[in-house]
C-alpha cells in the first residue's frame, strides 16, 4: 500500500483493492494510551468497549500530568482517569492501568539502556584519551578528535534508538 496525505489532513492508503482514508481521529486511542498499550489490549477489548473508549477520548480529550506517580494519571490526567473509571468496568480499568504501567516501565528501561550505552562509550573514549595523552606526548588536538569522534556519534545513535522505539510502539505520534 502507498500512503499519502491529503490537503485536508487525512492519510490515504492506496492499494490494489481500493483506498482507505484515515484521519487523526482514527488514532485517538493510540494518542491517549500509546500504541503498544492498544496493541496489547486489542485482543481483550470487545468492539463495543473500543468504540466507547474512542468516543470518550474524542469527546473528553485528555491532559497528561507528567508529575503524577500513577502511570495512568501521568498519561491521561486525573480528571480523565476519574471519568474513565466511571465509564468502564473495574476489570477493564485494571487491565488498562496495568498495560500503561508496563509501557512506562519499558520506556524507562529503554532510556536507561541508552544512557548506560552512552556512558560506557564516553568512559572508553576517556580511557583512550588518557592513553593517547601518555603515548603521543600530549597531542591534545588528536586526543580530543578521537574522544569527540566516538562520543558524539554514540550519543546520536542512542537518542535515535530511543526515538525509533517510541515511534514503533506508538508513543511518539508526531504526525498527528
mmCIF file with all atom_site columns, C-alpha atoms in Angstrom, residues 12-80:
data_model
loop_
_atom_site.group_PDB
_atom_site.id
_atom_site.type_symbol
_atom_site.label_atom_id
_atom_site.label_alt_id
_atom_site.label_comp_id
_atom_site.label_asym_id
_atom_site.label_entity_id
_atom_site.label_seq_id
_atom_site.pdbx_PDB_ins_code
_atom_site.Cartn_x
_atom_site.Cartn_y
_atom_site.Cartn_z
_atom_site.occupancy
_atom_site.B_iso_or_equiv
_atom_site.pdbx_formal_charge
_atom_site.auth_seq_id
_atom_site.auth_comp_id
_atom_site.auth_asym_id
_atom_site.auth_atom_id
_atom_site.pdbx_PDB_model_num
ATOM 1  C CA . UNK A 1 12 ? -4.983  7.852  2.439  1.00 0.00 ? 12 UNK A CA 1
ATOM 2  C CA . UNK A 1 13 ? -3.759  4.300  1.893  1.00 0.00 ? 13 UNK A CA 1
ATOM 3  C CA . UNK A 1 14 ? -3.970  3.339  -1.790 1.00 0.00 ? 14 UNK A CA 1
ATOM 4  C CA . UNK A 1 15 ? -3.693  -0.315 -2.717 1.00 0.00 ? 15 UNK A CA 1
ATOM 5  C CA . UNK A 1 16 ? -4.821  -2.597 -5.497 1.00 0.00 ? 16 UNK A CA 1
ATOM 6  C CA . UNK A 1 17 ? -8.045  -3.270 -3.562 1.00 0.00 ? 17 UNK A CA 1
ATOM 7  C CA . UNK A 1 18 ? -9.055  0.367  -3.103 1.00 0.00 ? 18 UNK A CA 1
ATOM 8  C CA . UNK A 1 19 ? -8.455  3.379  -0.899 1.00 0.00 ? 19 UNK A CA 1
ATOM 9  C CA . UNK A 1 20 ? -8.741  3.640  2.854  1.00 0.00 ? 20 UNK A CA 1
ATOM 10 C CA . UNK A 1 21 ? -8.952  7.137  4.326  1.00 0.00 ? 21 UNK A CA 1
ATOM 11 C CA . UNK A 1 22 ? -7.579  7.597  7.843  1.00 0.00 ? 22 UNK A CA 1
ATOM 12 C CA . UNK A 1 23 ? -7.923  10.745 9.926  1.00 0.00 ? 23 UNK A CA 1
ATOM 13 C CA . UNK A 1 24 ? -6.172  11.708 13.172 1.00 0.00 ? 24 UNK A CA 1
ATOM 14 C CA . UNK A 1 25 ? -9.399  10.760 14.980 1.00 0.00 ? 25 UNK A CA 1
ATOM 15 C CA . UNK A 1 26 ? -8.797  7.139  13.943 1.00 0.00 ? 26 UNK A CA 1
ATOM 16 C CA . UNK A 1 27 ? -5.696  7.152  16.145 1.00 0.00 ? 27 UNK A CA 1
ATOM 17 C CA . UNK A 1 28 ? -7.264  8.674  19.257 1.00 0.00 ? 28 UNK A CA 1
ATOM 18 C CA . UNK A 1 29 ? -6.630  5.552  21.368 1.00 0.00 ? 29 UNK A CA 1
ATOM 19 C CA . UNK A 1 30 ? -3.015  5.435  20.210 1.00 0.00 ? 30 UNK A CA 1
ATOM 20 C CA . UNK A 1 31 ? -2.525  9.082  21.167 1.00 0.00 ? 31 UNK A CA 1
ATOM 21 C CA . UNK A 1 32 ? -4.243  8.658  24.535 1.00 0.00 ? 32 UNK A CA 1
ATOM 22 C CA . UNK A 1 33 ? -2.897  5.316  25.728 1.00 0.00 ? 33 UNK A CA 1
ATOM 23 C CA . UNK A 1 34 ? 0.036   4.599  23.423 1.00 0.00 ? 34 UNK A CA 1
ATOM 24 C CA . UNK A 1 35 ? 0.256   2.217  20.501 1.00 0.00 ? 35 UNK A CA 1
ATOM 25 C CA . UNK A 1 36 ? 1.850   -0.608 22.455 1.00 0.00 ? 36 UNK A CA 1
ATOM 26 C CA . UNK A 1 37 ? -0.925  -0.468 25.073 1.00 0.00 ? 37 UNK A CA 1
ATOM 27 C CA . UNK A 1 38 ? -3.620  -0.513 22.382 1.00 0.00 ? 38 UNK A CA 1
ATOM 28 C CA . UNK A 1 39 ? -1.970  -3.480 20.615 1.00 0.00 ? 39 UNK A CA 1
ATOM 29 C CA . UNK A 1 40 ? -1.625  -5.321 23.922 1.00 0.00 ? 40 UNK A CA 1
ATOM 30 C CA . UNK A 1 41 ? -5.287  -4.848 24.829 1.00 0.00 ? 41 UNK A CA 1
ATOM 31 C CA . UNK A 1 42 ? -6.798  -5.267 21.340 1.00 0.00 ? 42 UNK A CA 1
ATOM 32 C CA . UNK A 1 43 ? -7.400  -8.976 21.837 1.00 0.00 ? 43 UNK A CA 1
ATOM 33 C CA . UNK A 1 44 ? -9.077  -8.372 25.197 1.00 0.00 ? 44 UNK A CA 1
ATOM 34 C CA . UNK A 1 45 ? -11.323 -5.436 24.309 1.00 0.00 ? 45 UNK A CA 1
ATOM 35 C CA . UNK A 1 46 ? -14.717 -6.019 22.790 1.00 0.00 ? 46 UNK A CA 1
ATOM 36 C CA . UNK A 1 47 ? -15.620 -3.909 19.733 1.00 0.00 ? 47 UNK A CA 1
ATOM 37 C CA . UNK A 1 48 ? -18.226 -2.134 21.874 1.00 0.00 ? 48 UNK A CA 1
ATOM 38 C CA . UNK A 1 49 ? -15.664 -1.203 24.536 1.00 0.00 ? 49 UNK A CA 1
ATOM 39 C CA . UNK A 1 50 ? -13.229 0.031  21.890 1.00 0.00 ? 50 UNK A CA 1
ATOM 40 C CA . UNK A 1 51 ? -15.936 2.189  20.279 1.00 0.00 ? 51 UNK A CA 1
ATOM 41 C CA . UNK A 1 52 ? -16.952 3.518  23.703 1.00 0.00 ? 52 UNK A CA 1
ATOM 42 C CA . UNK A 1 53 ? -13.343 4.440  24.539 1.00 0.00 ? 53 UNK A CA 1
ATOM 43 C CA . UNK A 1 54 ? -12.775 6.103  21.164 1.00 0.00 ? 54 UNK A CA 1
ATOM 44 C CA . UNK A 1 55 ? -15.931 8.180  21.585 1.00 0.00 ? 55 UNK A CA 1
ATOM 45 C CA . UNK A 1 56 ? -14.930 9.046  25.157 1.00 0.00 ? 56 UNK A CA 1
ATOM 46 C CA . UNK A 1 57 ? -11.441 10.266 24.209 1.00 0.00 ? 57 UNK A CA 1
ATOM 47 C CA . UNK A 1 58 ? -12.750 12.192 21.189 1.00 0.00 ? 58 UNK A CA 1
ATOM 48 C CA . UNK A 1 59 ? -15.385 13.935 23.320 1.00 0.00 ? 59 UNK A CA 1
ATOM 49 C CA . UNK A 1 60 ? -13.454 14.423 26.560 1.00 0.00 ? 60 UNK A CA 1
ATOM 50 C CA . UNK A 1 61 ? -9.838  14.640 25.443 1.00 0.00 ? 61 UNK A CA 1
ATOM 51 C CA . UNK A 1 62 ? -7.036  14.170 27.960 1.00 0.00 ? 62 UNK A CA 1
ATOM 52 C CA . UNK A 1 63 ? -4.380  16.283 29.644 1.00 0.00 ? 63 UNK A CA 1
ATOM 53 C CA . UNK A 1 64 ? -1.257  14.365 30.713 1.00 0.00 ? 64 UNK A CA 1
ATOM 54 C CA . UNK A 1 65 ? 0.227   15.111 34.117 1.00 0.00 ? 65 UNK A CA 1
ATOM 55 C CA . UNK A 1 66 ? 3.936   14.287 33.995 1.00 0.00 ? 66 UNK A CA 1
ATOM 56 C CA . UNK A 1 67 ? 4.343   14.879 37.744 1.00 0.00 ? 67 UNK A CA 1
ATOM 57 C CA . UNK A 1 68 ? 1.862   12.155 38.763 1.00 0.00 ? 68 UNK A CA 1
ATOM 58 C CA . UNK A 1 69 ? 3.184   8.956  40.308 1.00 0.00 ? 69 UNK A CA 1
ATOM 59 C CA . UNK A 1 70 ? 0.373   6.797  38.920 1.00 0.00 ? 70 UNK A CA 1
ATOM 60 C CA . UNK A 1 71 ? 1.161   5.813  35.303 1.00 0.00 ? 71 UNK A CA 1
ATOM 61 C CA . UNK A 1 72 ? -2.420  6.143  34.044 1.00 0.00 ? 72 UNK A CA 1
ATOM 62 C CA . UNK A 1 73 ? -2.847  9.569  35.651 1.00 0.00 ? 73 UNK A CA 1
ATOM 63 C CA . UNK A 1 74 ? 0.503   10.638 34.184 1.00 0.00 ? 74 UNK A CA 1
ATOM 64 C CA . UNK A 1 75 ? -0.662  9.536  30.739 1.00 0.00 ? 75 UNK A CA 1
ATOM 65 C CA . UNK A 1 76 ? -4.237  10.897 30.802 1.00 0.00 ? 76 UNK A CA 1
ATOM 66 C CA . UNK A 1 77 ? -4.578  13.316 33.720 1.00 0.00 ? 77 UNK A CA 1
ATOM 67 C CA . UNK A 1 78 ? -6.542  12.911 36.961 1.00 0.00 ? 78 UNK A CA 1
ATOM 68 C CA . UNK A 1 79 ? -9.930  14.249 35.742 1.00 0.00 ? 79 UNK A CA 1
ATOM 69 C CA . UNK A 1 80 ? -9.877  11.988 32.686 1.00 0.00 ? 80 UNK A CA 1
#
